[in-house]
Amino acid sequence: MSSNVQTLVADIKEYQSQLEVVVSSLENDPGNAELNEIKATIEETISEIEKELATFKKTSIPAPAPTAESPSPPPEPPKWSKEHHPAFQPGYRRPGAPAEPAEEPASPVSYNVNDMVLAKWVSGDKGFYPARIKSITGSSTSPVYHVTFKSYGNSETLRGNDIKQISNESKKRKADDSPAAALNPPSAENNPGVISAAATVNPDLASQAKKEPSKVSDGPTRPPKVPKKVKAKKELEAGKSKWQDFTTKGKFGKGAKKDSMFRTGESVNARVGFTGSGQAMRKDPTRSRHIYQANEEEGSLLSLVLAGDQVPLSFENQVEPIPLLGFGTWNIRDNASDVVSEAIQAGFRHLDCAAVYGNEKEVGKGIEQGLKKTGLKRSDLWITSKLWNNEHDAKRVPAALNQTLSDLGLDYLDLYLMHWPVSSVGGKNEIEYLDTYQSMTHLLTASQARHIGISNFSPHQLHTLLTHYPTAPQKPYAHQLETHPYLPQPSFLAYHRHHAIHVTAYSPLANTNPTYNLARKSSAGATVPPLLSSPLLQEIGEQHGCTAAQVALDWGMSRGTSVVPKSVHAGRIREDLESRGCGLGTQDLERINGGFEVKRFNNPSQGWGVPLFEGLDDTDAALESEGGGGEGSERFTDGVSMGGLWERLWRLFTRHGEL
């Protein structure tokens, strides 16, 4: 009886600890319907267990003592049990054993790289979820932790008060229905003249006795066992993944009979199906990574978009998906190895390279040094490189990748991009990308590249490519293009989300790079000031305790795009790494979205003699001059409402004979 009471008390404590986690999450998000539902479920469960506990306590009340007509016999000594034996009482110490040292006051908890902790999802619902510490910056008294969440792969930069230890208390407690340890039968030596033997128990009868209520002659009736409800801890960790989604949104409706469901795993590439349905397994939407769109004008159509799902053939334990914060290697020449090594040691896990940068051998040495000094493995990094224009040939593509792998000292790339949709084979520049991309698709089966993608494509070129390769793994996994506050391109980014193509933003700090000095002219001929001197970014940075560069980078990541800034200074490398902690609000993002004149800084169209970026931002004026106004002349133009976006795309492509 007492063991049942102890079990119920332990259950109440377990549920109360879960209730505290839910209440703390509701303090940050009081309107969360799911958390309120979980809270009500836990409170109801605690109430039912308390009722069951009260019933047990009533049945264990001893019978009233007999009247004092005759002297009562002396009480019998209690039988041996764990409850009465002194060795099992609290505070018992074996004779001769040394006294336990007094507990010292708890010291501040310190964490190490690769520790599993409960981390606060600052950019999400403010709840605590399991995460792994990827790197630690800051000082010893005020460390800054860079964590990656276990379930979704999202990353956060947090302070010590946003990190908690994972408690193992629930794992130590025995299961409710675990059998108790059998007691040894009394020995005949201790009871002379008594012949005894160990009791034999029929397992079938014992199991039946547990199911049936006790008879009157057996003592008080055993109360019916209250069915235990599913604990809320898994629901907290899983977030939005509920089984109800499959019944309420499925074709059979709420009242239909549900078949047995099964899934192939817990990763973003998991598949789900129903036993006996005769249908092929499909991608499980509750296990897919997602990107939320901050621009409210785009409506519910693009509020949740699934990312590309190119699946590697023989890679395990890789970084997935592509990290939002990366380190660029363009224009890093003499000390590239030291700079790349410093970036890895600081905490960067995403490196952006290219053959045309002319520094891949030095970058490869930096990767080797960084991995050695941090103790990381190659699989802990995401490394991207690009195919240059002079290799646009079916026979040259594999050789170009082999040369890049040799220079970098790697066996494979995480992402291989076509740098431009331009071929310079034969000394003549021309638009060519379909045949070259077809050659790149063969690299996936050769296990030399986990994913393939494109860079600097126009809307028409991307649309044409998708008509030939609409599905994974051949569909582009990512598109690297120029985008920053001077060139936000919200409509083009929305088109990528609709087709589940990730976007990486190069030059995320715009014209900060001296290479763009010649391009610092507005449409009116005035000089465009460097982005980091913008009063708007500096004002927002002062409000959040960040620099203008950190504001620009956090703005880019808040849109769901990866950003790849570069620097050769250790201080700025760490400054860029901490940009995720700016915590820009919706109003800050809206002010930046409409606070700058549209300007592109990297456009080699004139020098190469080929048309590039047709249908985008700075080319809209040229398209408008070709004639036409009114409804038929609507363009794929940044700054317009998302209403009718796809109709406008259709008109644009049809008008230029591109569909």
Short mmCIF file of N, CA and C in Angstrom, two decimals, residues 556-618:
data_model
loop_
_atom_site.label_atom_id
_atom_site.label_comp_id
_atom_site.label_asym_id
_atom_site.label_seq_id
_atom_site.Cartn_x
_atom_site.Cartn_y
_atom_site.Cartn_z
N GLY A 556 19.06 40.35 -42.58
CA GLY A 556 19.10 39.33 -43.62
C GLY A 556 18.68 37.97 -43.11
N MET A 557 19.17 37.57 -41.92
CA MET A 557 18.81 36.25 -41.38
C MET A 557 17.35 36.20 -40.97
N SER A 558 16.78 37.32 -40.53
CA SER A 558 15.38 37.35 -40.13
C SER A 558 14.46 37.11 -41.32
N ARG A 559 14.95 37.32 -42.53
CA ARG A 559 14.15 37.06 -43.74
C ARG A 559 14.26 35.60 -44.18
N GLY A 560 15.05 34.79 -43.46
CA GLY A 560 15.21 33.39 -43.82
C GLY A 560 16.35 33.13 -44.78
N THR A 561 17.14 34.15 -45.11
CA THR A 561 18.26 33.95 -46.03
C THR A 561 19.55 33.75 -45.24
N SER A 562 20.46 32.96 -45.80
CA SER A 562 21.80 32.88 -45.23
C SER A 562 22.59 34.13 -45.64
N VAL A 563 23.47 34.58 -44.80
CA VAL A 563 24.33 35.72 -45.11
C VAL A 563 25.78 35.28 -44.95
N VAL A 564 26.66 35.75 -45.85
CA VAL A 564 28.06 35.33 -45.83
C VAL A 564 28.98 36.56 -45.83
N PRO A 565 29.05 37.30 -44.71
CA PRO A 565 29.98 38.43 -44.63
C PRO A 565 31.41 37.93 -44.56
N LYS A 566 32.37 38.82 -44.87
CA LYS A 566 33.78 38.44 -44.75
C LYS A 566 34.55 39.57 -44.09
N SER A 567 35.60 39.20 -43.37
CA SER A 567 36.49 40.17 -42.75
C SER A 567 37.82 39.48 -42.48
N VAL A 568 38.88 40.26 -42.43
CA VAL A 568 40.20 39.70 -42.12
C VAL A 568 40.64 40.09 -40.72
N HIS A 569 39.76 40.75 -39.96
CA HIS A 569 40.09 41.20 -38.62
C HIS A 569 39.37 40.32 -37.60
N ALA A 570 40.10 39.82 -36.61
CA ALA A 570 39.52 38.91 -35.62
C ALA A 570 38.37 39.55 -34.87
N GLY A 571 38.50 40.83 -34.54
CA GLY A 571 37.43 41.51 -33.81
C GLY A 571 36.15 41.59 -34.61
N ARG A 572 36.26 41.91 -35.90
CA ARG A 572 35.05 42.00 -36.72
C ARG A 572 34.47 40.63 -37.02
N ILE A 573 35.32 39.62 -37.10
CA ILE A 573 34.81 38.25 -37.31
C ILE A 573 33.90 37.86 -36.16
N ARG A 574 34.34 38.15 -34.93
CA ARG A 574 33.51 37.82 -33.77
C ARG A 574 32.30 38.74 -33.67
N GLU A 575 32.45 39.98 -34.13
CA GLU A 575 31.31 40.89 -34.16
C GLU A 575 30.23 40.37 -35.09
N ASP A 576 30.62 39.91 -36.29
CA ASP A 576 29.65 39.35 -37.23
C ASP A 576 28.98 38.11 -36.64
N LEU A 577 29.74 37.30 -35.92
CA LEU A 577 29.21 36.06 -35.37
C LEU A 577 28.13 36.34 -34.32
N GLU A 578 28.24 37.46 -33.62
CA GLU A 578 27.28 37.78 -32.56
C GLU A 578 26.09 38.59 -33.08
N SER A 579 25.96 38.74 -34.39
CA SER A 579 24.86 39.54 -34.95
C SER A 579 23.51 38.90 -34.71
N ARG A 580 23.50 37.56 -34.50
CA ARG A 580 22.22 36.88 -34.30
C ARG A 580 21.53 37.33 -33.02
N GLY A 581 22.27 37.91 -32.08
CA GLY A 581 21.69 38.31 -30.81
C GLY A 581 21.10 39.70 -30.80
N CYS A 582 21.02 40.38 -31.94
CA CYS A 582 20.47 41.74 -31.96
C CYS A 582 18.99 41.74 -31.56
N GLY A 583 18.24 40.77 -32.02
CA GLY A 583 16.83 40.68 -31.66
C GLY A 583 15.99 41.79 -32.26
N LEU A 584 16.10 42.01 -33.58
CA LEU A 584 15.30 43.05 -34.24
C LEU A 584 13.82 42.70 -34.17
N GLY A 585 13.00 43.73 -33.95
CA GLY A 585 11.56 43.54 -33.94
C GLY A 585 10.94 43.75 -35.31
N THR A 586 9.63 43.49 -35.40
CA THR A 586 8.92 43.63 -36.68
C THR A 586 8.99 45.06 -37.20
N GLN A 587 8.85 46.03 -36.30
CA GLN A 587 8.92 47.43 -36.74
C GLN A 587 10.30 47.78 -37.27
N ASP A 588 11.35 47.24 -36.63
CA ASP A 588 12.71 47.49 -37.13
C ASP A 588 12.87 46.94 -38.54
N LEU A 589 12.38 45.73 -38.78
CA LEU A 589 12.51 45.12 -40.10
C LEU A 589 11.76 45.92 -41.15
N GLU A 590 10.55 46.40 -40.81
CA GLU A 590 9.77 47.18 -41.76
C GLU A 590 10.45 48.50 -42.09
N ARG A 591 11.07 49.13 -41.10
CA ARG A 591 11.77 50.39 -41.36
C ARG A 591 12.94 50.17 -42.32
N ILE A 592 13.66 49.07 -42.14
CA ILE A 592 14.80 48.80 -43.03
C ILE A 592 14.31 48.43 -44.42
N ASN A 593 13.20 47.68 -44.52
CA ASN A 593 12.70 47.23 -45.83
C ASN A 593 12.41 48.41 -46.76
N GLY A 594 11.88 49.50 -46.23
CA GLY A 594 11.52 50.62 -47.10
C GLY A 594 12.36 51.85 -46.88
N GLY A 595 13.54 51.70 -46.29
CA GLY A 595 14.32 52.87 -45.92
C GLY A 595 15.45 53.22 -46.86
N PHE A 596 15.59 52.52 -48.02
CA PHE A 596 16.74 52.76 -48.90
C PHE A 596 16.30 52.75 -50.36
N GLU A 597 17.01 53.51 -51.16
CA GLU A 597 16.81 53.48 -52.61
C GLU A 597 17.42 52.20 -53.17
N VAL A 598 16.69 51.55 -54.10
CA VAL A 598 17.15 50.28 -54.67
C VAL A 598 18.41 50.49 -55.48
N LYS A 599 19.44 49.70 -55.20
CA LYS A 599 20.71 49.82 -55.91
C LYS A 599 21.43 48.47 -55.92
N ARG A 600 21.82 48.01 -57.11
CA ARG A 600 22.63 46.80 -57.27
C ARG A 600 24.08 47.23 -57.50
N PHE A 601 25.03 46.52 -56.85
CA PHE A 601 26.43 46.90 -56.96
C PHE A 601 27.25 45.93 -57.80
N ASN A 602 26.77 44.71 -58.02
CA ASN A 602 27.54 43.71 -58.78
C ASN A 602 26.77 43.33 -60.03
N ASN A 603 27.06 44.00 -61.15
CA ASN A 603 26.38 43.72 -62.41
C ASN A 603 27.38 43.85 -63.56
N PRO A 604 27.99 42.72 -63.98
CA PRO A 604 28.99 42.77 -65.06
C PRO A 604 28.39 42.69 -66.46
N SER A 605 27.12 43.04 -66.63
CA SER A 605 26.46 42.90 -67.93
C SER A 605 27.21 43.64 -69.03
N GLN A 606 27.58 44.89 -68.81
CA GLN A 606 28.24 45.67 -69.85
C GLN A 606 29.61 45.10 -70.19
N GLY A 607 30.38 44.77 -69.19
CA GLY A 607 31.72 44.25 -69.45
C GLY A 607 31.71 42.92 -70.18
N TRP A 608 30.73 42.07 -69.89
CA TRP A 608 30.66 40.75 -70.53
C TRP A 608 29.86 40.78 -71.83
N GLY A 609 29.04 41.81 -72.02
CA GLY A 609 28.24 41.90 -73.24
C GLY A 609 27.07 40.93 -73.27
N VAL A 610 26.52 40.58 -72.10
CA VAL A 610 25.37 39.67 -72.02
C VAL A 610 24.34 40.29 -71.09
N PRO A 611 23.05 40.05 -71.34
CA PRO A 611 22.00 40.60 -70.45
C PRO A 611 21.90 39.77 -69.17
N LEU A 612 21.96 40.43 -68.02
CA LEU A 612 21.86 39.75 -66.73
C LEU A 612 20.78 40.43 -65.88
N PHE A 613 20.17 39.69 -64.98
CA PHE A 613 19.19 40.18 -64.00
C PHE A 613 17.98 40.82 -64.68
N GLU A 614 17.58 40.30 -65.85
CA GLU A 614 16.41 40.85 -66.53
C GLU A 614 15.16 40.60 -65.70
N GLY A 615 14.32 41.65 -65.57
CA GLY A 615 13.09 41.54 -64.81
C GLY A 615 13.25 41.83 -63.34
N LEU A 616 14.41 42.36 -62.93
CA LEU A 616 14.67 42.63 -61.52
C LEU A 616 15.07 44.08 -61.31
N ASP A 617 14.67 44.66 -60.19
CA ASP A 617 15.07 45.94 -59.64
C ASP A 617 15.63 46.93 -60.65
N ASP A 618 16.98 47.06 -60.78
CA ASP A 618 17.58 48.13 -61.57
C ASP A 618 17.36 47.96 -63.07
#
